[in-house]
C-alpha positions as a LaTeX table, in Angstrom:
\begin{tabular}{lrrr}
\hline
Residue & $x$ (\AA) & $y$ (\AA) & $z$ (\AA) \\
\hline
Unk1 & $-28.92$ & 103.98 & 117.74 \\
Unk2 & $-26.47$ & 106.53 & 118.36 \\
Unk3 & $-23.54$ & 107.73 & 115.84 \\
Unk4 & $-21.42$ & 105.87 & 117.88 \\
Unk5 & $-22.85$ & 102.89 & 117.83 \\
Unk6 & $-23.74$ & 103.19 & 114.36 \\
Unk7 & $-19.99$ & 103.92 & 113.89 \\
Unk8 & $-18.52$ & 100.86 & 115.52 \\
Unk9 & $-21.23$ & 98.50 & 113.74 \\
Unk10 & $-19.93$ & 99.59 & 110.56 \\
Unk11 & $-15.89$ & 99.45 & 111.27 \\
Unk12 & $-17.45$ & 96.30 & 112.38 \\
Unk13 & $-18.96$ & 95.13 & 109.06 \\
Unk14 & $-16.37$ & 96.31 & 107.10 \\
Unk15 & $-13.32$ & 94.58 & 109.10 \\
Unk16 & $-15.38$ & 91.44 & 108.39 \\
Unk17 & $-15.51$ & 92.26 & 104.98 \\
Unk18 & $-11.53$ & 92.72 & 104.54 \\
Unk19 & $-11.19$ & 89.89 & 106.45 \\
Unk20 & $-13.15$ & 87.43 & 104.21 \\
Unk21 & $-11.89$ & 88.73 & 101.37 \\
Unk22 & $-8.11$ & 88.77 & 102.40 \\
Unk23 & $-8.42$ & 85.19 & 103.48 \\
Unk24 & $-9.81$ & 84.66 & 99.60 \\
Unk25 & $-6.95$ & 86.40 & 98.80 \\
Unk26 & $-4.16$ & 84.70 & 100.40 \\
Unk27 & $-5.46$ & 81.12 & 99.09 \\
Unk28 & $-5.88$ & 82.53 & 95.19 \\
Unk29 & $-2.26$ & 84.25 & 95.91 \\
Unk30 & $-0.31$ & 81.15 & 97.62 \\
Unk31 & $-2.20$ & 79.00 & 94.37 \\
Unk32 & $-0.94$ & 81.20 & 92.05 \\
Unk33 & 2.38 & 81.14 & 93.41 \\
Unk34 & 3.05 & 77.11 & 93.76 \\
Unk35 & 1.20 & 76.37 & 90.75 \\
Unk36 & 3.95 & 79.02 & 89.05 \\
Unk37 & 6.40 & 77.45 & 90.86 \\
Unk38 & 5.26 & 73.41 & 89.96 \\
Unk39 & 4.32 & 74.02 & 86.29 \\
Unk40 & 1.88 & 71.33 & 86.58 \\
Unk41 & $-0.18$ & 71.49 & 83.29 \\
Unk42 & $-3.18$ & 69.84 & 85.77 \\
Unk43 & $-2.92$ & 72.74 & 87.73 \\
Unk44 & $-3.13$ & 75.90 & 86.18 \\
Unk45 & $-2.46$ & 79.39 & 87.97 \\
Unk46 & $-5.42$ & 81.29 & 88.59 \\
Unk47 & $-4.39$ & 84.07 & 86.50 \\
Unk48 & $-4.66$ & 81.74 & 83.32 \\
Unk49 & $-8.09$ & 80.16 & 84.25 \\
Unk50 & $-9.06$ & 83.53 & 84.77 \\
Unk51 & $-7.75$ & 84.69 & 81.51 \\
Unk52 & $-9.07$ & 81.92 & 79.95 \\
Unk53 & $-12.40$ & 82.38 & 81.47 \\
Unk54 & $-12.35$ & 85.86 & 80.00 \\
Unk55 & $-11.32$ & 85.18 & 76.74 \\
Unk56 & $-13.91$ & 81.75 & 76.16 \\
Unk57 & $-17.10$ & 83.18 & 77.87 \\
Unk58 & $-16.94$ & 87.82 & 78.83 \\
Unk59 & $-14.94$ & 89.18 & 75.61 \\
Unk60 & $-18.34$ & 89.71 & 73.68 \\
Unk61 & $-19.73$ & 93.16 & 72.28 \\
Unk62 & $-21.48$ & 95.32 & 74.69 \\
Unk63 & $-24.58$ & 94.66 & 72.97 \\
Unk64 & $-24.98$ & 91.20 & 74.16 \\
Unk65 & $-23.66$ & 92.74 & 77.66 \\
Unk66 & $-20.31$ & 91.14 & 77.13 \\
Unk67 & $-21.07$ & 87.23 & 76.93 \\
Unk68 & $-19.26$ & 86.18 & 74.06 \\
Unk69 & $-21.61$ & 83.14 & 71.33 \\
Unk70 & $-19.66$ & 80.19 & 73.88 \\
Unk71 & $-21.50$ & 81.60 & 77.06 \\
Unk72 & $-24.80$ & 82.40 & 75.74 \\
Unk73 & $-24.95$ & 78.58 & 73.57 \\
Unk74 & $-23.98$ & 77.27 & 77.26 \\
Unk75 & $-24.00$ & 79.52 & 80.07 \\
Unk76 & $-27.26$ & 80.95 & 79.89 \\
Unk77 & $-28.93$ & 77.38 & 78.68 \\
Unk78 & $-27.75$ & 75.86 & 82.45 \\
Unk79 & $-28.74$ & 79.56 & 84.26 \\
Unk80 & $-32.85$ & 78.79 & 82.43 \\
Unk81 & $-32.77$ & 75.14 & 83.38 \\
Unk82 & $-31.29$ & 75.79 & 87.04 \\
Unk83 & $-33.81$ & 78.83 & 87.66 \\
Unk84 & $-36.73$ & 76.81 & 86.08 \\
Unk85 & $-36.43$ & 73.95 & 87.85 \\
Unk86 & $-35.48$ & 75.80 & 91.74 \\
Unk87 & $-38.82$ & 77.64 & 90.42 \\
Unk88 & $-40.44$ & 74.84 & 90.42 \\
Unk89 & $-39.86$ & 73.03 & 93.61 \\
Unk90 & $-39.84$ & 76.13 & 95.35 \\
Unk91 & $-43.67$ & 76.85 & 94.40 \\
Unk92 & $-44.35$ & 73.06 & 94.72 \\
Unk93 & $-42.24$ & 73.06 & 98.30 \\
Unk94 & $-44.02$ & 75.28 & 99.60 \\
Unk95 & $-47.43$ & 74.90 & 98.57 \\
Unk96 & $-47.01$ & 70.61 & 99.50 \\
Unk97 & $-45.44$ & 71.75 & 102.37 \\
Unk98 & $-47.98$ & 73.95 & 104.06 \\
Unk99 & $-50.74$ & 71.70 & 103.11 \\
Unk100 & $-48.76$ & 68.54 & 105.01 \\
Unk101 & $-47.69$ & 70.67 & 108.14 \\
Unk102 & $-50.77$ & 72.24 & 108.55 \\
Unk103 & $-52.27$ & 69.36 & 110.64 \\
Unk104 & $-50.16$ & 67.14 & 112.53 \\
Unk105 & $-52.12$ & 64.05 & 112.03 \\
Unk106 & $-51.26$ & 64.43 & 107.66 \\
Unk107 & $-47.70$ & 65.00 & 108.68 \\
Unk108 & $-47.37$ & 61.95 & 111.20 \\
Unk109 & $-48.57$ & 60.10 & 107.85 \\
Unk110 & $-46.38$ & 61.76 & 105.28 \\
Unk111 & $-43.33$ & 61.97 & 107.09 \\
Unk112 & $-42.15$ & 58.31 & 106.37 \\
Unk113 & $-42.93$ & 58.56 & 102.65 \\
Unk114 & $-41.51$ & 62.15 & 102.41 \\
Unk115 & $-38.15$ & 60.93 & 103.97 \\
Unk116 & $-38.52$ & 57.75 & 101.89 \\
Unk117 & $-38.60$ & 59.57 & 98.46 \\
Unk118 & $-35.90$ & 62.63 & 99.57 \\
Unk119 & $-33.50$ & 59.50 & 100.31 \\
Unk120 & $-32.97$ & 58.70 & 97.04 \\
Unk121 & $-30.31$ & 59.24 & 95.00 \\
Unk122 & $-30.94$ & 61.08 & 91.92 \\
Unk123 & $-28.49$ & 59.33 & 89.49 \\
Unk124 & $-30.88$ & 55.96 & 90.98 \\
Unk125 & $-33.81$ & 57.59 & 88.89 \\
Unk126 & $-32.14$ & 58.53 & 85.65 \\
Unk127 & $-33.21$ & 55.29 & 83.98 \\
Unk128 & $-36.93$ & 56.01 & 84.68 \\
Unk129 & $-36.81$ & 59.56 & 84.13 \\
Unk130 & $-34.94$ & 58.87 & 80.68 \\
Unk131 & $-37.91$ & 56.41 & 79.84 \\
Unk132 & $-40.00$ & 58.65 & 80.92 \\
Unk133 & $-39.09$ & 62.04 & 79.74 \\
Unk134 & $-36.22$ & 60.54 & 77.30 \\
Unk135 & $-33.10$ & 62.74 & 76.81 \\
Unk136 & $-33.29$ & 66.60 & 76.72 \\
Unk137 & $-34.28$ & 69.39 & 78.36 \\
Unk138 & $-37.51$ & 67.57 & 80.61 \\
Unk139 & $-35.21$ & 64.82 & 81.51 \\
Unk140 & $-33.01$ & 67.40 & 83.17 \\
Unk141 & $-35.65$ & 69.50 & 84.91 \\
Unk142 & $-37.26$ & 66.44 & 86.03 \\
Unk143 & $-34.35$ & 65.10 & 88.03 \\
Unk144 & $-33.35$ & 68.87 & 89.23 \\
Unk145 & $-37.07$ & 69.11 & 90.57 \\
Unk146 & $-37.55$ & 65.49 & 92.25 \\
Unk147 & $-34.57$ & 66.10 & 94.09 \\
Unk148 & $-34.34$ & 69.98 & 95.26 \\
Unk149 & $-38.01$ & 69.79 & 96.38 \\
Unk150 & $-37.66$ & 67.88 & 99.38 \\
Unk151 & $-35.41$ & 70.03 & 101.09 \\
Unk152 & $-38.40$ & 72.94 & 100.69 \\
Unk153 & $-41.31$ & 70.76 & 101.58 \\
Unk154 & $-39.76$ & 69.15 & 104.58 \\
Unk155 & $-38.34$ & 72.32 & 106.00 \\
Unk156 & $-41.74$ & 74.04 & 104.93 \\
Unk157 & $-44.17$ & 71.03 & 106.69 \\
Unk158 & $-42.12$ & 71.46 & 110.20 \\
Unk159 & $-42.26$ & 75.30 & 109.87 \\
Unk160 & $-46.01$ & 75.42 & 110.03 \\
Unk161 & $-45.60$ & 72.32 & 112.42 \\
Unk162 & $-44.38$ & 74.53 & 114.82 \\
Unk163 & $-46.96$ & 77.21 & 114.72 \\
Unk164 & $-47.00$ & 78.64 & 117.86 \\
Unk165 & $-50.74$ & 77.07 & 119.23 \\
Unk166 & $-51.70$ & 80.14 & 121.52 \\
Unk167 & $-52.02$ & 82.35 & 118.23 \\
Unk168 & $-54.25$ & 79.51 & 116.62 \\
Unk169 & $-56.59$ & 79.81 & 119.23 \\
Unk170 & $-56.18$ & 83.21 & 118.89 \\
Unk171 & $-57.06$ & 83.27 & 115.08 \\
Unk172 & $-60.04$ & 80.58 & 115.94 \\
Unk173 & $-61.76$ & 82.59 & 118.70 \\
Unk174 & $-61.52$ & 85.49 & 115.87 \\
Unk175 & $-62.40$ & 83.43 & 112.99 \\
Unk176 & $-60.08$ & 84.35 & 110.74 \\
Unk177 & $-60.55$ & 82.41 & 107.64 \\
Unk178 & $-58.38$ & 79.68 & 106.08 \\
Unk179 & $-56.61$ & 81.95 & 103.56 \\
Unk180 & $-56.36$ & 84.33 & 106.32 \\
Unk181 & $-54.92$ & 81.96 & 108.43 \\
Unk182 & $-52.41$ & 80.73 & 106.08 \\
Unk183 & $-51.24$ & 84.27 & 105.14 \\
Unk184 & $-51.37$ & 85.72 & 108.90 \\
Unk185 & $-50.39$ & 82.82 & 110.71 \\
Unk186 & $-48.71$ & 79.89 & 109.11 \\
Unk187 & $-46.66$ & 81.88 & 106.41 \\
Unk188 & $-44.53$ & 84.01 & 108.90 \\
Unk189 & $-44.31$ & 80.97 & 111.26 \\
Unk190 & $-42.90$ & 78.80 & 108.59 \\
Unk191 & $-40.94$ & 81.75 & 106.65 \\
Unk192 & $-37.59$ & 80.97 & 108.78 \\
Unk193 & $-37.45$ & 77.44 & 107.99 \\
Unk194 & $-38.69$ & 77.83 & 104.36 \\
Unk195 & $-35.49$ & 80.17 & 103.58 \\
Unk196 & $-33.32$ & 77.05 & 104.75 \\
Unk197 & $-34.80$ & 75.18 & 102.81 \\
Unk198 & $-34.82$ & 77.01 & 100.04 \\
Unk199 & $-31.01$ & 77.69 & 100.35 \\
Unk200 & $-30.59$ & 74.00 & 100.38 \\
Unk201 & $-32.68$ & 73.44 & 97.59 \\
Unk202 & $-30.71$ & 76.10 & 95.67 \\
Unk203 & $-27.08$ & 74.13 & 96.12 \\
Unk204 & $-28.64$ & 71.15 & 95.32 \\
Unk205 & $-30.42$ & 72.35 & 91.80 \\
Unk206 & $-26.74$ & 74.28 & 90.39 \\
Unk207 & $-25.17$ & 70.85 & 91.49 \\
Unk208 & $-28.12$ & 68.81 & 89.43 \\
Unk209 & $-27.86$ & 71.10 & 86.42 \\
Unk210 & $-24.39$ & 69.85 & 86.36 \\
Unk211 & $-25.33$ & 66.56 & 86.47 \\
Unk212 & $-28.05$ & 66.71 & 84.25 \\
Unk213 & $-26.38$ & 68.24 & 81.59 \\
Unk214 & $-23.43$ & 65.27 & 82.17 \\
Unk215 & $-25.78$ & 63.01 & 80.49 \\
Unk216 & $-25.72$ & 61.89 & 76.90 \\
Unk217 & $-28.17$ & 63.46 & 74.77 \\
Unk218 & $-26.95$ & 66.88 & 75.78 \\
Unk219 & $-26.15$ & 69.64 & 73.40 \\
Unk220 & $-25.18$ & 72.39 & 75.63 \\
Unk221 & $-24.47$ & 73.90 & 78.71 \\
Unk222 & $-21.72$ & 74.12 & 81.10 \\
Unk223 & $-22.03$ & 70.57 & 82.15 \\
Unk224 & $-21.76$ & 69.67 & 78.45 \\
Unk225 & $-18.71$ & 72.19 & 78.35 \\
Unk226 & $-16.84$ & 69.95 & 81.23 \\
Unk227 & $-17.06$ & 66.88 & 79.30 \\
Unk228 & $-16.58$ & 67.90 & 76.08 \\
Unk229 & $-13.07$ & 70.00 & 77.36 \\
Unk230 & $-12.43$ & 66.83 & 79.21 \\
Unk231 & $-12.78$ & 64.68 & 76.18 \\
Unk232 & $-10.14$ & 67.50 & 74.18 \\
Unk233 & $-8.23$ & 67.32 & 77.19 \\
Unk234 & $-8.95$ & 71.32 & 77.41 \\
Unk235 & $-7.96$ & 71.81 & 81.45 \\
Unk236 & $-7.87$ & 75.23 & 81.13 \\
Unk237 & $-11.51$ & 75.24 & 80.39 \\
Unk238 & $-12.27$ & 72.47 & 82.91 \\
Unk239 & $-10.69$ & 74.89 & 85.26 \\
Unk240 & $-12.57$ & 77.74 & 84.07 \\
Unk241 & $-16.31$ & 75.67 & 83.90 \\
Unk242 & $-14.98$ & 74.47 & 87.76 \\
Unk243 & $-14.37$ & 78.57 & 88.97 \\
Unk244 & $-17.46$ & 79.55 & 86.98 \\
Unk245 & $-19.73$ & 77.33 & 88.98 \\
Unk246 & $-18.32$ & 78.15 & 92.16 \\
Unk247 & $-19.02$ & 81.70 & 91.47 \\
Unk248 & $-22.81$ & 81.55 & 90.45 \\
Unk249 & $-23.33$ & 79.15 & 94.05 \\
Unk250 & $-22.07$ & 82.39 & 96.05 \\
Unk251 & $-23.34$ & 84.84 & 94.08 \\
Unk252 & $-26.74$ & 82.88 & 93.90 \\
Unk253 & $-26.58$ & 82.09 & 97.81 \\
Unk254 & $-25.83$ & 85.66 & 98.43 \\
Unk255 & $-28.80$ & 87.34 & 96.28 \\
Unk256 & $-31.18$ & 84.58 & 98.42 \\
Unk257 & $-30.02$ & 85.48 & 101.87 \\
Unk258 & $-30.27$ & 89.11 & 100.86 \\
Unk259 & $-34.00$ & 88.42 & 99.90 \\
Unk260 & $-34.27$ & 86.02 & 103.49 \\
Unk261 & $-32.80$ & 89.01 & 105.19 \\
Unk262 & $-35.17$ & 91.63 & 103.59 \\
Unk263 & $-38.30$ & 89.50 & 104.08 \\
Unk264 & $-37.77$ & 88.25 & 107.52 \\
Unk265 & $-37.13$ & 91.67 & 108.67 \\
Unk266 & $-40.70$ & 92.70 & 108.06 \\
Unk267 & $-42.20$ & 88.92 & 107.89 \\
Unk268 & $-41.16$ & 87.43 & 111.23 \\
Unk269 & $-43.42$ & 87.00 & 113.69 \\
Unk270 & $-43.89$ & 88.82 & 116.88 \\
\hline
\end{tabular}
């Protein structure tokens, strides 16, 4: 590519950048302004929540990188169960997944169970996984798992599905071995479909921490900090807990697509 081109695809880039970001903006301006203008106490400015935000959760000493005793009792209890329990069906995802998709015959019989259990709701299962696990922290992992694994395994199962059949003849005429197979073959095949999956699976376990931690029996966390500020009538910190969450899904969605975009750039097949 030539500096010219080069050039052009990053004015490119960046007027997408200011564009995005002018259009977030705009909204957080014109918010600012009506709610100024309405004095609704339901609807704070965004210059209180964020002060608010600041004040409850980032004023901390440098030592403890800023997070003040409220965010590391709540925030960083919801950030452990979240990451544990994406972790989980992640490694479980994928693993079920290639093992179903590998063979279309298993994945003509899975497929009506697999789309059977993902149809569930997860509040449906809190009475069994509260007998179960009973309240606490297994309770909440359990129902974060059961539900952000499906979108992994499915996604996973019709990745390797769709293994191109030429370069399975290929591998059999060479006799590559099953883990070679799997690593050479299947893996980069299904490495597209497993990232939207995973992405999926990621929305789905910040939104099931919430939920999870909505539940009696919890102590902490920020879904514990929503009802508890709702109880006090706190909207300020409703607000805040609200802007906080929707900050960790981007920043969370962009650190994955930065890792899709990394790996598929060297994993994708040819």
């Amino acid at each position: 590519m030539d500096a010219g081109a080069s050039g052009a695809a990053v004015s490119r880039g960046v007027r997408g950048a200011l564009l995005r970001w002018g259009v977030l903006v705009v909204a957080v301006a014109g918010w600012q302004i009506v709610a100024r203008a309405h004095g609704s106490v339901y609807f704070p400015p965004p210059a209180d929540i964020a002060g608010h935000a600041y004040d409850l959760w980032f004023s901390g000493p440098v030592g403890h990188v800023f997070l003040t005793a409220e965010a590391v009792d709540n925030i960083l209890p919801s950030l452990g169960r979240m990451a544990a329990g994406f972790a989980i069906a992640a490694v479980a995802g994928i693993a079920l997944g290639i093992a179903v998709g590998r063979s279309r015959r298993t994945y003509a019989l899975c497929n009506p169970v697999l789309q059977f259990a993902r149809a569930i709701p997860p509040p449906a299962l809190v009475p069994v996984f509260v007998v179960v696990f009973d309240f606490g922290t297994p309770m909440q992992l359990a129902s974060i798992v059961f539900s952000a694994v499906w979108p992994v395994l499915i996604n996973t199962a019709d990745g390797a599905r769709n293994t191109d059949p030429l370069r399975l003849e290929v591998a059999a005429v060479l006799r590559l071995t099953a883990p070679e197979r799997l690593w050479l073959l299947l893996l980069p095949s299904a490495l597209p479909r497993i990232f939207a999956g995973l992405r999926l699976s990621l929305s789905l376990c910040l939104i099931l921490m919430v939920f999870s931690e909505l539940l009696p029996g919890t102590a902490n966390g920020i879904g514990f900090t929503l009802t508890d500020a709702q109880s006090r009538s706190d909207l300020l910190t409703v607000w805040a807990a609200l802007v906080l969450l929707g900050a960790l899904g981007h920043l969370l969605n962009t650190g994955l697509l930065a890792v899709e975009k990394r790996l598929l750039g060297r994993g994708r097949p040819v």
